């Protein structure tokens, strides 16, 4: 790997990890940017992450027909942190008490899309996928000496994601803008959660359905048949009310992708070598 | 490619159709246990989801360093019930709201308030709605020596002290500490409210007064026409006297009245109705005084005859005026400052002209303009804000 690539990768890794944030209202899963190039190809991907935002995600993609792709994604995120329960904290008033929270979000989706190659050497893979999925969030608010308070909600997400991937030798770069339509449907909220948090939940309910763009970029390195990629998917927002909800979360994942067609080829070539 | 389109387009069309189904979220909120809410509902009109008692002051007030204190929502809910509960008075006929009526900015329309058994008080009830926010204005507990104490004579340092003193006053509610605790204990609706506020049902006088303090600390008047225009004109500006600019939404009379107010009244009552420039003063109501106000508490001869300088929010609603309610109308108040100030030994410097009481000599037009301006300080929303209304059925 040339020095320039290493520098780019190092900067990308540092920047994306520094930008890693989650939201207890909505955190985007990693955009599944397809790698297939023809009918019959497919891939399985997995990622795990640790720390205050821990969890895992799994993705699969398959091309049942030339230029047509299917995908299935699952995202499991655990998070924790603390929030100010009330406003205030300005001199001479004492700072507002902090409330700790812990939560988990689960999200699953399936999608269908189109892809085709472009470029002189077919080095670009253009794709357009649509997907629908459901998510569920469960949050616990923890304050000393009082019972835990819970808030749960369910949402549907409908998305459309145009994407482009560039393969250059062993390196691949990809980008996608995912247009997401997130519709919160049901929720059950203990109204004794901190007042500011209750305000945010009410805002979430009032703002639903929400539409926004999510931005993905990915850098991968290919060890045939596996590709290791660093991905970051962030919510890009415009409306102030959405910013107040702190939805501008950025999910970073280090993902391993097993290219099934390459694995199959590898097995076939091993078989041939054995026969020889 | 045609095949792709045949497969893909229907899918995208279906996706868009799904997305076009704009279904609103339907969240279920729960606060009380169902059996508690059933019990409360027998006596009280409380919403199943708690009211929001947090206060965010407009930016023209925050720019002056005024911020509302965080209020405990659960305690404020309990405080609201206590505020309106007549069981907290000796004869069962008086509550806090008897002398602090919401429809007139939590003031009383009598010159001096009447307490239990129709006993006549000694002073006019101070309007809780005369301040931008109770906690942002009062309280030596947070502001230390520069905090503005409570009552006309500034004898209570905190809202809790003020509550207890009022309840204990024989001319007001006439309830000793034990009386208060017993009165609260015997009412079935308090058990769930205390559990929500304190985690258990134990009733103490400190809890009672703290809860009422949380409720009144949430009361605030900052949504008047004056505030809307001040926020638009002054915004985040602190120092540039932008309050002197004409407000676009004011009438000519209101703007003229504002200028008169700023030139003649604001040096005591505050230009933006934030915190008064003086904690207490003598305003020349009488040359000699029998009610000594602050001096009656401190025994300081230089504070005799001095009383709290109130803010003027909702002033058009809170007649009669002055600590003894002697003036029935704003016209009478302005006439007093115009030509009626008496030469009290402790008369405020702002009301002196040399050694003589100052004569503002307002013209009829000026008086009318000033009154027009004072009407812009009325916060209609406060008067009908359900969060502060009587919850009893």
XYZ file of C-alpha atoms in Angstrom:
669
model
C 0.000 0.000 0.000
C 1.447 3.331 -0.981
C 2.196 5.955 1.616
C -0.562 8.234 0.335
C -3.220 5.561 0.889
C -1.951 4.940 4.408
C -2.161 8.633 5.234
C -5.683 8.862 3.826
C -6.753 5.808 5.779
C -5.197 7.055 9.010
C -6.841 10.450 8.693
C -10.159 8.861 7.819
C -9.998 6.478 10.756
C -9.104 9.217 13.216
C -11.748 11.608 11.901
C -14.520 9.064 11.873
C -13.780 7.701 15.322
C -13.630 11.218 16.711
C -17.009 11.937 15.161
C -18.667 8.807 16.504
C -21.898 9.718 18.294
C -25.171 7.968 18.937
C -28.641 9.211 19.662
C -31.206 7.553 21.898
C -33.863 8.715 19.456
C -32.381 7.486 16.229
C -28.946 6.281 15.188
C -28.403 5.259 11.564
C -27.149 1.821 10.703
C -24.246 1.479 8.295
C -25.415 1.943 4.730
C -25.189 -1.360 2.885
C -23.329 -0.350 -0.253
C -23.388 -3.340 -2.616
C -20.250 -4.997 -3.928
C -21.865 -7.406 -6.410
C -21.004 -7.052 -10.061
C -23.152 -9.689 -11.695
C -26.012 -12.148 -11.220
C -25.433 -14.770 -8.551
C -22.960 -12.757 -6.521
C -23.518 -12.002 -2.874
C -21.839 -10.924 0.323
C -22.186 -11.285 4.077
C -20.928 -8.524 6.347
C -20.560 -8.175 10.068
C -19.352 -5.551 12.473
C -19.087 -5.185 16.200
C -18.254 -2.162 18.289
C -17.456 -1.521 21.932
C -17.419 1.246 24.507
C -20.304 3.482 25.534
C -21.858 2.667 22.157
C -21.575 -1.073 21.774
C -23.339 -3.588 19.621
C -23.171 -5.335 16.314
C -24.629 -5.338 12.872
C -25.021 -7.857 10.102
C -25.692 -7.249 6.448
C -26.296 -9.472 3.449
C -26.657 -8.696 -0.228
C -27.367 -10.885 -3.221
C -27.977 -10.386 -6.918
C -30.785 -12.699 -8.164
C -30.681 -11.201 -11.652
C -28.287 -9.131 -13.637
C -28.371 -5.528 -12.367
C -30.838 -6.392 -9.605
C -29.836 -6.674 -5.967
C -31.445 -7.628 -2.685
C -30.241 -6.697 0.759
C -31.075 -7.438 4.382
C -29.621 -5.494 7.297
C -29.813 -5.825 11.048
C -28.453 -3.344 13.555
C -28.185 -3.761 17.318
C -26.900 -0.817 19.329
C -26.464 -0.373 23.083
C -25.648 3.062 24.403
C -25.383 4.996 27.629
C -24.696 8.514 28.751
C -26.052 11.321 30.867
C -28.310 14.265 30.219
C -29.376 17.399 32.030
C -32.812 16.688 33.430
C -33.950 20.276 33.639
C -32.937 23.634 32.305
C -31.078 26.176 34.400
C -27.591 26.050 35.738
C -26.968 29.715 35.215
C -25.428 31.743 37.994
C -26.595 31.954 40.728
C -28.682 28.841 40.262
C -27.034 25.508 40.914
C -26.317 23.305 37.910
C -29.243 21.064 36.997
C -28.999 17.463 38.132
C -27.708 14.973 35.597
C -29.645 11.842 34.781
C -27.896 8.760 33.489
C -29.505 6.765 30.755
C -28.941 3.392 29.172
C -30.666 2.176 26.088
C -30.731 -0.167 23.194
C -31.942 0.147 19.659
C -32.707 -2.710 17.286
C -33.339 -2.176 13.652
C -33.979 -4.542 10.761
C -34.655 -3.788 7.124
C -34.851 -5.352 3.695
C -34.338 -3.703 0.359
C -34.314 -4.107 -3.363
C -32.268 -2.188 -5.869
C -30.415 -1.837 -9.104
C -26.745 -1.679 -9.870
C -24.496 -1.350 -12.855
C -20.856 -0.826 -13.607
C -19.376 2.236 -15.205
C -15.966 3.554 -16.139
C -13.350 2.585 -18.635
C -12.321 -0.462 -16.610
C -15.686 -1.007 -14.941
C -14.087 0.395 -11.789
C -17.212 2.242 -10.669
C -20.224 0.441 -9.250
C -23.335 2.608 -9.301
C -26.344 1.513 -7.314
C -29.778 2.642 -6.283
C -31.545 0.745 -3.498
C -34.829 1.231 -1.752
C -35.471 -0.308 1.636
C -38.021 -0.512 4.402
C -37.357 -1.502 7.978
C -38.553 -1.302 11.535
C -36.690 -0.159 14.607
C -37.372 -0.325 18.304
C -35.692 1.692 21.049
C -35.810 1.008 24.759
C -34.364 3.605 27.155
C -33.897 3.488 30.898
C -33.359 6.629 32.959
C -31.400 6.110 36.125
C -31.422 8.469 39.080
C -30.213 7.654 42.569
C -32.788 6.415 45.079
C -35.755 6.465 42.717
C -37.225 3.713 40.566
C -35.998 3.348 36.995
C -38.041 5.115 34.394
C -38.604 3.693 30.946
C -39.348 5.009 27.511
C -39.797 2.853 24.437
C -40.798 3.640 20.907
C -41.036 1.981 17.548
C -40.372 3.487 14.169
C -40.429 2.567 10.515
C -37.841 3.784 8.101
C -38.286 3.965 4.351
C -35.167 4.860 2.474
C -33.741 5.392 -0.935
C -29.986 5.259 -1.322
C -28.057 6.109 -4.446
C -24.448 5.059 -4.048
C -21.148 4.796 -5.831
C -18.194 2.551 -5.138
C -14.761 2.830 -6.699
C -12.499 -0.194 -6.791
C -8.830 0.589 -7.214
C -6.584 -2.424 -6.937
C -7.125 -3.695 -3.408
C -8.654 -0.485 -2.155
C -12.256 0.528 -2.458
C -13.914 3.816 -1.725
C -17.622 4.365 -1.509
C -20.137 7.071 -0.797
C -23.877 7.220 -0.527
C -26.591 9.685 0.403
C -29.470 7.835 1.975
C -32.770 9.681 1.925
C -34.605 8.461 5.005
C -38.245 8.856 5.877
C -38.546 7.940 9.525
C -41.981 7.486 10.934
C -42.412 6.899 14.649
C -45.523 4.860 15.240
C -46.058 3.797 18.834
C -44.362 4.591 22.080
C -44.840 4.041 25.781
C -43.226 6.654 27.942
C -43.040 7.076 31.695
C -43.845 10.768 32.012
C -41.675 10.987 35.109
C -38.541 10.918 32.990
C -36.628 14.190 33.284
C -38.704 17.088 32.018
C -36.347 18.149 29.254
C -36.216 14.588 28.014
C -40.000 14.412 28.066
C -40.035 17.587 25.998
C -37.716 15.944 23.479
C -39.895 12.858 23.276
C -42.955 15.028 22.731
C -41.053 16.858 20.030
C -40.131 13.535 18.471
C -43.795 12.556 18.442
C -44.835 15.903 17.003
C -42.112 15.962 14.359
C -42.797 12.448 13.113
C -42.602 11.554 10.278
C -39.203 13.070 9.658
C -37.238 13.215 6.467
C -33.513 13.708 6.283
C -30.409 12.703 4.460
C -27.770 10.390 5.791
C -24.281 10.451 4.441
C -22.060 7.409 4.175
C -18.491 7.112 3.225
C -16.488 3.945 3.307
C -12.894 2.914 2.760
C -12.113 -0.754 2.308
C -9.146 -2.997 1.821
C -9.567 -6.237 0.009
C -8.024 -9.520 1.243
C -9.697 -11.872 -1.163
C -12.366 -13.118 -0.327
C -12.731 -10.714 2.583
C -12.952 -6.951 2.511
C -12.309 -4.982 5.670
C -13.892 -1.563 5.581
C -14.208 1.458 7.755
C -17.644 3.034 7.402
C -19.210 6.109 8.819
C -22.880 6.950 8.461
C -24.138 10.245 9.808
C -27.437 12.055 9.866
C -27.283 15.343 8.013
C -29.977 17.656 9.281
C -31.399 20.992 8.410
C -34.399 21.747 10.558
C -33.656 23.238 13.950
C -36.254 21.094 15.637
C -34.409 18.002 14.463
C -31.158 19.416 15.725
C -32.802 19.961 19.114
C -33.464 16.253 19.204
C -29.768 15.670 18.755
C -30.417 13.300 15.892
C -27.196 14.301 14.178
C -25.583 11.077 15.187
C -22.721 9.488 13.366
C -22.278 5.746 13.443
C -18.831 4.354 12.727
C -18.213 0.692 12.061
C -15.255 -1.445 11.164
C -16.817 -4.136 9.041
C -15.654 -7.424 7.588
C -17.355 -8.514 4.375
C -17.162 -12.014 3.010
C -17.664 -12.012 -0.764
C -19.465 -15.300 -1.343
C -18.674 -15.549 -5.041
C -14.979 -15.052 -4.329
C -15.125 -17.674 -1.620
C -16.765 -20.056 -4.068
C -14.099 -19.335 -6.675
C -11.379 -19.841 -4.099
C -12.817 -23.235 -3.152
C -13.119 -24.197 -6.806
C -9.521 -23.218 -7.547
C -8.340 -25.102 -4.437
C -10.267 -28.157 -5.651
C -8.664 -27.873 -9.051
C -5.205 -27.565 -7.493
C -5.856 -30.661 -5.393
C -6.983 -32.623 -8.455
C -3.794 -31.620 -10.286
C -32.596 -3.218 -18.887
C -36.342 -3.372 -19.568
C -36.546 -6.293 -17.194
C -34.799 -4.271 -14.541
C -37.221 -1.465 -14.961
C -40.160 -3.877 -14.834
C -38.868 -5.207 -11.511
C -37.554 -2.035 -10.014
C -40.105 0.598 -10.819
C -43.083 -1.067 -9.099
C -40.930 -1.515 -6.029
C -39.928 2.125 -5.878
C -43.494 3.192 -6.550
C -44.686 1.056 -3.657
C -41.978 2.480 -1.454
C -42.956 6.023 -2.255
C -46.610 5.225 -1.620
C -45.728 3.809 1.764
C -43.710 6.879 2.549
C -46.568 9.090 1.449
C -48.826 7.590 4.127
C -48.215 10.329 6.616
C -49.265 8.635 9.794
C -48.777 10.574 13.012
C -46.994 8.986 15.914
C -49.178 7.924 18.788
C -47.231 7.726 22.023
C -48.749 6.640 25.295
C -47.540 8.543 28.345
C -48.108 7.338 31.882
C -47.414 9.200 35.092
C -49.742 8.137 37.883
C -50.539 4.556 38.727
C -54.067 3.876 37.427
C -55.546 3.447 40.905
C -53.861 6.662 42.082
C -55.193 8.576 39.120
C -58.671 7.216 39.773
C -58.459 8.448 43.366
C -57.080 11.849 42.358
C -59.748 12.225 39.724
C -62.450 12.067 42.385
C -61.234 15.363 43.794
C -58.981 17.014 41.255
C -58.746 17.914 37.615
C -55.152 16.939 36.990
C -53.946 15.904 33.541
C -52.792 12.306 33.222
C -49.563 13.612 31.754
C -47.829 16.140 34.013
C -47.761 19.804 33.123
C -44.442 21.325 32.236
C -43.394 23.786 34.918
C -40.005 24.631 33.468
C -39.626 28.255 32.520
C -37.520 29.653 29.717
C -37.378 33.402 29.847
C -37.300 35.376 26.609
C -33.897 36.445 25.383
C -34.268 40.154 26.213
C -34.533 39.091 29.866
C -31.802 36.454 29.745
C -29.547 39.088 28.200
C -29.961 41.057 31.436
C -28.694 38.039 33.387
C -32.152 36.862 34.415
C -32.752 33.132 34.361
C -35.494 31.000 35.806
C -34.576 28.470 38.411
C -35.170 24.820 37.624
C -38.455 23.762 39.163
C -39.171 20.234 40.346
C -42.175 19.231 38.293
C -43.560 16.657 40.741
C -43.293 19.088 43.648
C -44.857 21.872 41.606
C -47.866 19.626 40.891
C -48.231 18.935 44.609
C -47.669 22.641 45.294
C -50.469 23.588 42.942
C -52.935 21.448 44.897
C -51.698 22.848 48.213
C -51.926 26.412 46.869
C -55.603 25.967 46.130
C -56.537 23.798 49.104
C -58.808 25.559 51.577
C -58.173 22.835 54.128
C -54.926 24.607 54.835
C -56.744 27.391 56.678
C -58.273 27.466 60.102
C -61.843 27.979 58.940
C -61.523 25.900 55.781
C -62.535 28.855 53.646
C -59.240 30.462 52.662
C -56.491 29.246 50.413
C -53.436 30.962 48.956
C -55.478 31.807 45.904
C -58.001 33.730 48.012
C -55.549 36.618 48.061
C -53.670 35.651 44.893
C -56.359 35.275 42.229
C -55.126 34.087 38.877
C -57.582 36.168 36.848
C -56.025 39.353 38.258
C -52.398 38.208 37.998
C -52.454 36.451 41.343
C -53.351 39.614 43.245
C -56.299 40.653 45.389
C -58.777 43.364 44.466
C -59.256 44.459 48.073
C -57.107 47.215 49.592
C -56.021 44.844 52.326
C -56.714 41.135 52.159
C -59.125 39.279 54.332
C -58.083 36.030 55.973
C -59.787 33.352 58.026
C -63.051 34.257 59.753
C -63.041 37.392 57.597
C -60.210 38.880 59.622
C -58.854 42.012 58.006
C -55.175 42.019 57.119
C -52.814 44.933 57.325
C -51.449 45.208 53.790
C -52.373 44.810 50.177
C -51.650 41.396 48.692
C -48.588 41.488 46.430
C -49.342 40.201 42.938
C -47.382 37.034 42.223
C -47.814 37.918 38.566
C -46.046 41.256 38.980
C -42.654 39.634 38.449
C -41.177 38.035 35.366
C -40.553 34.845 37.297
C -40.730 34.373 40.995
C -37.424 32.567 41.328
C -35.551 34.794 38.917
C -36.584 37.761 40.985
C -36.804 36.852 44.638
C -34.787 34.809 47.030
C -31.912 35.421 49.365
C -31.267 31.668 49.400
C -29.702 31.987 45.953
C -28.901 35.636 45.557
C -27.422 36.119 49.010
C -27.516 39.621 50.425
C -28.407 41.067 47.015
C -31.475 38.844 46.775
C -34.847 40.464 47.046
C -36.664 39.201 50.127
C -40.399 38.590 50.352
C -43.330 40.621 51.719
C -43.737 44.368 51.539
C -41.302 44.691 54.427
C -38.813 42.166 53.023
C -38.953 40.052 56.184
C -38.727 36.594 54.550
C -35.603 35.481 52.725
C -37.018 32.507 50.846
C -40.269 31.443 49.259
C -40.596 28.656 51.830
C -40.247 31.090 54.734
C -42.801 33.324 53.110
C -45.276 30.440 52.677
C -45.016 29.317 56.254
C -45.278 32.856 57.605
C -48.423 33.424 55.567
C -50.020 30.185 56.685
C -49.148 30.892 60.308
C -50.363 34.507 60.271
C -53.565 34.702 62.394
C -54.923 37.326 59.996
C -54.376 35.116 56.970
C -54.621 31.308 57.313
C -53.867 30.891 61.014
C -52.334 27.437 60.743
C -49.491 26.284 62.978
C -47.063 23.684 61.687
C -48.932 20.787 63.266
C -52.232 22.088 61.932
C -50.793 22.119 58.425
C -49.414 18.600 58.671
C -52.673 17.260 60.092
C -54.776 19.029 57.488
C -52.724 17.549 54.691
C -52.594 14.053 56.174
C -56.346 13.790 56.389
C -56.937 14.465 52.707
C -56.795 11.232 50.684
C -55.541 12.874 47.496
C -52.227 13.881 49.018
C -50.813 10.374 49.487
C -50.190 9.749 45.761
C -49.035 13.308 45.214
C -46.467 13.070 47.999
C -45.289 9.704 46.658
C -44.734 11.278 43.260
C -42.956 14.284 44.712
C -40.945 12.692 47.503
C -41.054 8.947 47.003
C -43.120 8.362 50.156
C -46.249 9.666 51.848
C -44.607 11.396 54.788
C -46.062 14.845 55.309
C -43.843 17.487 56.867
C -44.271 21.196 56.974
C -40.964 21.588 55.124
C -42.249 19.430 52.277
C -45.482 21.402 52.143
C -43.718 24.739 51.950
C -41.098 23.464 49.509
C -43.808 22.182 47.179
C -45.716 25.452 47.265
C -42.415 27.241 46.631
C -41.832 25.090 43.569
C -45.288 25.928 42.288
C -45.000 29.683 42.780
C -41.429 29.639 41.471
C -42.898 28.429 38.198
C -45.325 31.353 37.963
C -44.049 34.018 35.666
C -45.221 36.892 33.576
C -43.114 37.383 30.474
C -45.535 37.036 27.551
C -46.964 40.544 27.506
C -47.095 42.849 24.503
C -44.160 44.686 26.047
C -42.134 41.455 26.167
C -42.940 40.503 22.600
C -41.818 43.898 21.379
C -38.808 44.054 23.703
C -37.612 40.671 22.543
C -37.936 41.799 18.945
C -36.207 45.122 19.511
C -33.726 44.516 22.294
C -33.003 40.865 21.543
C -29.717 39.739 23.011
C -28.469 43.278 23.452
C -27.516 44.197 26.987
C -25.865 47.543 27.085
C -26.940 49.781 24.283
C -30.171 51.179 25.697
C -32.132 49.658 22.872
C -35.190 49.726 25.105
C -35.265 53.443 24.287
C -35.996 52.672 20.658
C -39.638 52.855 19.689
C -41.234 49.429 19.513
C -42.667 48.742 16.073
C -45.724 46.974 17.445
C -46.608 49.725 19.900
C -49.061 52.495 19.212
C -47.774 56.057 19.245
C -49.305 56.552 22.697
C -47.666 53.389 24.022
C -44.276 54.456 22.710
C -44.687 57.934 24.180
C -45.706 56.317 27.451
C -42.638 54.083 27.323
C -40.378 57.090 26.998
C -42.093 58.756 29.955
C -41.710 55.565 31.947
C -38.005 55.224 31.111
C -37.329 58.855 31.972
C -39.274 58.980 35.211
C -40.064 55.540 36.627
C -37.472 53.035 35.391
C -34.740 54.174 37.757
C -36.671 52.372 40.507
C -38.945 49.917 38.678
C -36.456 48.597 36.016
C -36.340 49.498 32.317
C -37.180 45.996 31.068
C -39.213 44.938 34.085
C -36.452 42.538 35.105
C -35.309 43.298 38.625
C -36.095 46.628 40.272
C -33.217 49.031 40.684
C -34.021 49.425 44.382
C -35.090 46.732 46.810
C -37.134 49.091 48.937
C -37.853 52.782 49.166
C -40.145 55.390 50.576
C -42.277 56.914 47.868
C -43.750 59.790 49.830
C -47.221 58.465 50.448
C -47.292 60.164 53.844
C -45.098 62.671 55.645
C -45.238 60.522 58.746
C -45.880 56.809 58.779
C -47.440 54.420 61.250
C -46.685 51.255 59.289
C -42.898 51.408 59.203
C -42.397 48.625 56.632
C -38.767 47.508 56.361
C -37.779 49.758 59.261
C -40.340 48.027 61.440
C -38.356 44.811 60.990
C -34.809 46.169 61.012
C -35.473 49.018 63.508
C -33.100 51.092 61.414
C -34.318 54.726 61.533
C -33.156 55.268 57.954
C -35.403 52.456 56.748
C -38.570 53.568 58.499
C -41.518 53.935 56.182
C -39.823 52.056 53.377
C -41.471 49.273 51.419
C -40.610 46.855 48.653
C -40.301 48.402 45.189
C -42.465 46.118 43.063
C -42.153 45.368 39.386
C -45.067 46.631 37.352
C -45.940 43.601 35.276
C -49.729 43.214 35.036
C -50.098 46.489 36.893
C -53.303 47.309 35.044
C -54.940 44.281 36.684
C -53.685 44.542 40.201
C -55.564 47.493 41.664
C -55.777 48.746 44.326
C -52.218 49.980 44.605
C -49.498 50.596 47.200
C -48.768 48.516 50.294
C -52.026 49.612 51.877
C -54.125 49.584 48.730
C -54.974 53.280 49.057
C -55.140 54.055 45.349
C -57.961 52.467 43.439
C -56.777 53.353 39.945
C -53.619 53.922 37.942
C -54.724 57.521 37.460
C -54.611 58.041 41.212
C -51.143 56.497 41.375
C -49.839 58.784 38.650
C -51.503 61.787 40.257
C -49.614 60.926 43.435
C -46.263 60.938 41.640
C -47.267 63.970 39.604
C -48.194 66.321 42.406
C -48.806 64.396 45.610
C -45.462 63.184 46.964
C -45.051 64.003 50.648
C -41.851 65.018 52.385
C -41.059 61.896 54.409
C -37.612 61.978 56.063
C -36.629 58.794 54.218
C -38.130 59.840 50.896
C -36.282 58.220 48.020
C -33.649 60.395 46.313
C -35.349 59.861 42.961
C -38.454 61.538 44.313
C -36.692 64.587 45.735
C -35.932 67.893 44.179
C -33.383 69.350 46.538
C -34.963 69.044 49.953
C -38.448 69.152 48.576
C -40.617 66.379 47.161
C -40.334 66.269 43.421
C -43.287 67.344 41.293
C -43.381 65.460 38.029
C -46.309 67.589 36.870
C -47.406 65.195 34.154
C -49.811 66.657 31.634
C -53.112 64.936 30.954
C -51.635 63.636 27.683
C -48.573 62.266 29.457
C -50.697 60.547 32.068
C -52.809 58.962 29.386
C -49.709 57.839 27.448
C -48.113 56.391 30.565
C -51.250 54.426 31.351
C -51.342 53.172 27.757
C -47.795 51.910 28.213
C -48.561 50.283 31.568
C -51.345 48.322 29.895
C -48.762 46.732 27.567
C -47.330 44.966 30.632
C -50.396 42.734 30.910
C -49.690 39.067 30.286
C -53.025 37.624 29.205
C -51.595 34.120 28.883
C -50.699 33.994 32.551
C -54.298 34.739 33.479
C -55.619 31.674 31.688
C -52.652 29.352 31.974
C -54.194 26.050 33.055
C -50.989 24.946 34.778
C -51.618 27.573 37.429
C -55.386 27.233 37.717
C -57.455 25.768 40.522
C -57.259 21.958 40.161
C -60.124 21.201 42.556
C -63.422 19.927 41.208
